[in-house]
Amino acid sequence: TIRDVVPRHAVMSGKHVERRAGWDCHGLPVEYEIDQKLNITHRDQVLEMGIDKYNETCRSIVTRYTKEWESTVTRLGRWIDFENDYKTMDPTFMESVWWVFRQLFDKDLVYQGYKVMPFSMACGTPLSNFEAGLNYKDVRDPAVVVNFPLAGDEAVAFVAWTTTPWTLPSNIALCVHPTMDYVKIEDKKTGNKYVLSKGRLPQLYPIMNNKKKWKPDKAGEHFEVLDSMKGADLVGKQYKPIFDYFVGTPGSDQYFRVVSDNYVTDDAGTGIVHQAPAFGEDDYRVCLAHGVIAKGEDLPCPVDGNGCFTEQVPPVAGKNVKDADDTLIKLLKESGRLVQKDNLDHSYPFCWRSDTPLIYKAVPSWFIKVEEIRDKIVANNNKTYWVPNQVKEGRFHNWLVDARDWAVSRNRFWGTPIPIWASEDMSEVVCIGSIDELADLSGVRVDDLHRETVDKIEIPSKKNPGTVLRRIDEVFDCWFESGSMPYAQQHYPFENKERFEKGFPADFIAEGLDQTRGWFYTLMVLATALFDKPAFKNLIVNGLVLAGDGKKMSKRLKNYPDPNLVISKYGADALRLYLINSPVVRAESLKFQEAGVLSVVKEVFLPLYNAFRFFLQNVERWEESSGKFVPSVHKVKATTNATDIWISAATQGLIKYVHEEMAAYRLYTVMPALVTFVTQLTNWYVRLNRDRLKGLEGDDAEAEAETGLQVLYDVLLDVTMLMAPFTPFITEYFYQELRKMQPSYKDRADGGGASNPVMPGKSDSVHYLPLPKYDESRLNEEAVQAMEALQAIVELGRNAREKRNISLRTPIKSVVVVLRNPSQVVVDGITGPLKTYILSELNAWDFQVIPKENEHDWVTLSLIPDFKILGKKLGKNMKAAKAKITGLTHDEAVAALDSGSLEVEGVAINTKTEVVSKLSFSKESEEWEATPSQEGDIVVAIDCTQDEAILSAGKSRELINHVQQLRKAAGLDLKDTVEVFFDEEEGIASTENAVAMNVSLFVNKFKGNVPLPKKFAPSWSVPLRSDNVEVGGSKVEVAICRPALVAKNGLPDSVSLFLSIVDPATVDAGATMSCTVDGTSHSVKEGEDFWLSAAAKVKATKAVSYL
């Protein structure tokens, strides 16, 4: 999702983006699947069937899932070119990989050495760490403690513990922890003297682990501590080797000494670890670091490719290492080197192919000299920009400064072959950098670079004419291919040379946090080695999306919903927004919850869609009476409505903010801002202006409606374009409707105009448009602040209502607000143009802001020390300071804030930054209810007095709500006029009294048709909908009826019958109508003989006093 949002935003910002799909085709995942399919358990089986057949089978499954992946990616909205894709198995890609390696080779950055890897003895091949983790089993292995006498003082011996006795013939060093405490002891039972970690004495004396039996004073019965030292004090000391198989061999003058490293722990063993660098990754690293062995040189490794000892260890020659343990332990015992023997039950890796135990073994590998260019890599990393930055400066930087040479070779088949041809003794080595070069040297031209093709090619030797050079066996690690991607995808330098060099380093990449040791690293290493540049300028690191239970998503466990089902159920935009507005874009993990995707639909898209639909409905309504709606930015800028000015300012501020934050690649700040804005638009602007946009407000209601609709159109279009990179589907839907209102729509491509010009209306898609630029003239911080105050007041006022359980339909007499040091602009806003909105939202009759000089009558200002700041500043005086600060009176607190400082215990305190101020309501009365803001800078109080006027107004609002529900149930449009009648129980006039006291409210709401008792309805009145409801606790039947003419009392039935079939909409006020019934002619006049509505008749005849 990140890799789609940023490129979309870049395109809409005027940049060119190559949307080219790429496929990783080589490596272990493919071989693993083929091995399972063909039941291959041994490397020799591949050679028997032929590498050509094996690789062809691999090739056949690589693209199996591409169509499925393409479908899912496209459905998710990622805009990418699958037709012009690249694959790592393409000859062009592989040739560029060869070129990359050749450059490193020519720069003397390539050498052959050893790498300790998981090794399958049955298959005779190294495995990846991934493969090594596929098949763990619980096993029992021998665990021995062995002594290593000090050279020159053989009465004292180091003791080391191991669960792999078979590695002891290859021991060439011992490792201690430099800061760990070590002791020299004398064993009371044998008199032997040993050196080991002080914390690991229980290894030799297990009784020390029994807390019930062991007491420190018993130590003397078992051993005596002769000396103490740190591990660092032991470094350099030499010892007598256990076996002499490698004494006197080349390089052995550096063997058999103590070294140190922090990997040694005291949670098992003796705190001294025996080192056999051919069989341990840490052993190899430590011995290399201390010069016990050297890069590229042979090291003691008396084990062959089948896991059997060679003739270098005669007593066990030909035996499998696991079978040799008993023999070696017997030899240790006979030589007096065995101190302790036990068994250990533990989990151990087995080969997933052969189901046999794995060992760790040094295998010949080809390395890149990363350590030689490490400082340059670190310097290039410093030139890049990462989000979040702490990954760059923390995890990645730490990895780089400790980076080791990179083993890039693998003993596999399906991969890019390493282009080295060499003589059998490696005395002549040629590195090939292109297909042409291979053809020149060998006379053979190829169009594929996989092993089945190039392994057969021989190059005549220049050093030894008559002999040939053959390609080495290994292929590249897939990460070398990944790191070569910037060059290989464009077949550089064989093609696209100028194009590549103009676009390198890449402007932007994105990948997961796990790639700090993967793709990010290999990109940086190769770009530095080739060009001394970083491979990219900007990078977003995403976190991992986990299953809802916090575990990795697993097909086997089925602990996550099918992504395709989630997209089908909620839409791709909802899933995109959920992910972009999550911790993932801050490189943190996300526990995926389907409910989170649903909440995006409910909280963002449904409100936004409803606002959009509301806009379209009211444009349609407006056009019925006022003509074609034509968007006009001029009208938007000319509005004087306070909420229009605010939403326009907020929109321009959002545009400015999104541009700034996206330029910094901070998606995690952009999405919350967009989501918040949608809430502001739908929950506040549209709600506050609902009646206005419907044409129900003001003297010139339709002109006011058009202004509001112009503003809403402008906002919706800007937001549609702004959100397009994030939510491409819903914004495209919105745009296709909004563009129809633009004058340029008639010039669109499918309307005969030029193809996709960059202009709203003409342009076929929102995704072809440039992002909107903010209009500085419409930025208005004062309007934004005033609206923020309104929203706070409304929210706090509603909270105060809830405390007293006062329904919003029941008016309140007054709302009083105390603001702590408000700007005059805010006060003018909420007491001026925004006042009517506050009164409407809180259903209040009056609103006032208390001036500062009268605040003390309503609130108390209190100060609280900021303990985090003042605790350090005041120390032991903090308690006294707290008492003084919290004990200030209202006036003293006001004075302290106004002056900006306060002296406490002889120390000046800054009251603006070192104390927190809080307003609290102080008018004790049943009449008032108040709520302070969480920050303590606003208090809103409401007058809770409930008199007859208030109660009747509340009942009126209830009645209006019931009428609106009946209209909705009847499917009526806003323009449809109805008459409202109600029927109360006999002797009760509660509803009629409420109507009588609030006539003007009903006149405004129902276009003059005030609700009337049912007795005033003509007999021919047609109910459209009716219901029995409660109004003020009383049962009332309410009906909405089709408008009908109403006859004068005493009019002949025949004339009344005629009037009953006439549509009031066809009769003008004061009109005279004639009719003939049964041969008799009649003439009736509106206003004398009949009226256009029941309300008109009741008013004219003064049937009720309130009309």
Short mmCIF file of C-alpha atoms in Angstrom, two decimals, residues 128 259 341 481 489 612 625 629 685 711 723 1008:
data_model
loop_
_atom_site.label_atom_id
_atom_site.label_comp_id
_atom_site.label_asym_id
_atom_site.label_seq_id
_atom_site.Cartn_x
_atom_site.Cartn_y
_atom_site.Cartn_z
CA SER A 128 19.90 -21.86 4.59
CA VAL A 259 40.44 -15.18 23.57
CA LYS A 341 30.02 -36.69 31.49
CA GLU A 481 20.29 -10.34 -7.11
CA GLN A 489 15.95 -4.27 -14.08
CA PHE A 612 -21.39 13.62 -0.89
CA SER A 625 -35.90 26.06 -9.24
CA PHE A 629 -25.34 24.64 -10.93
CA TYR A 685 -19.94 21.72 8.54
CA VAL A 711 -18.42 25.93 -0.76
CA MET A 723 -7.28 11.69 -0.98
CA GLY A 1008 -46.95 27.67 7.54
#
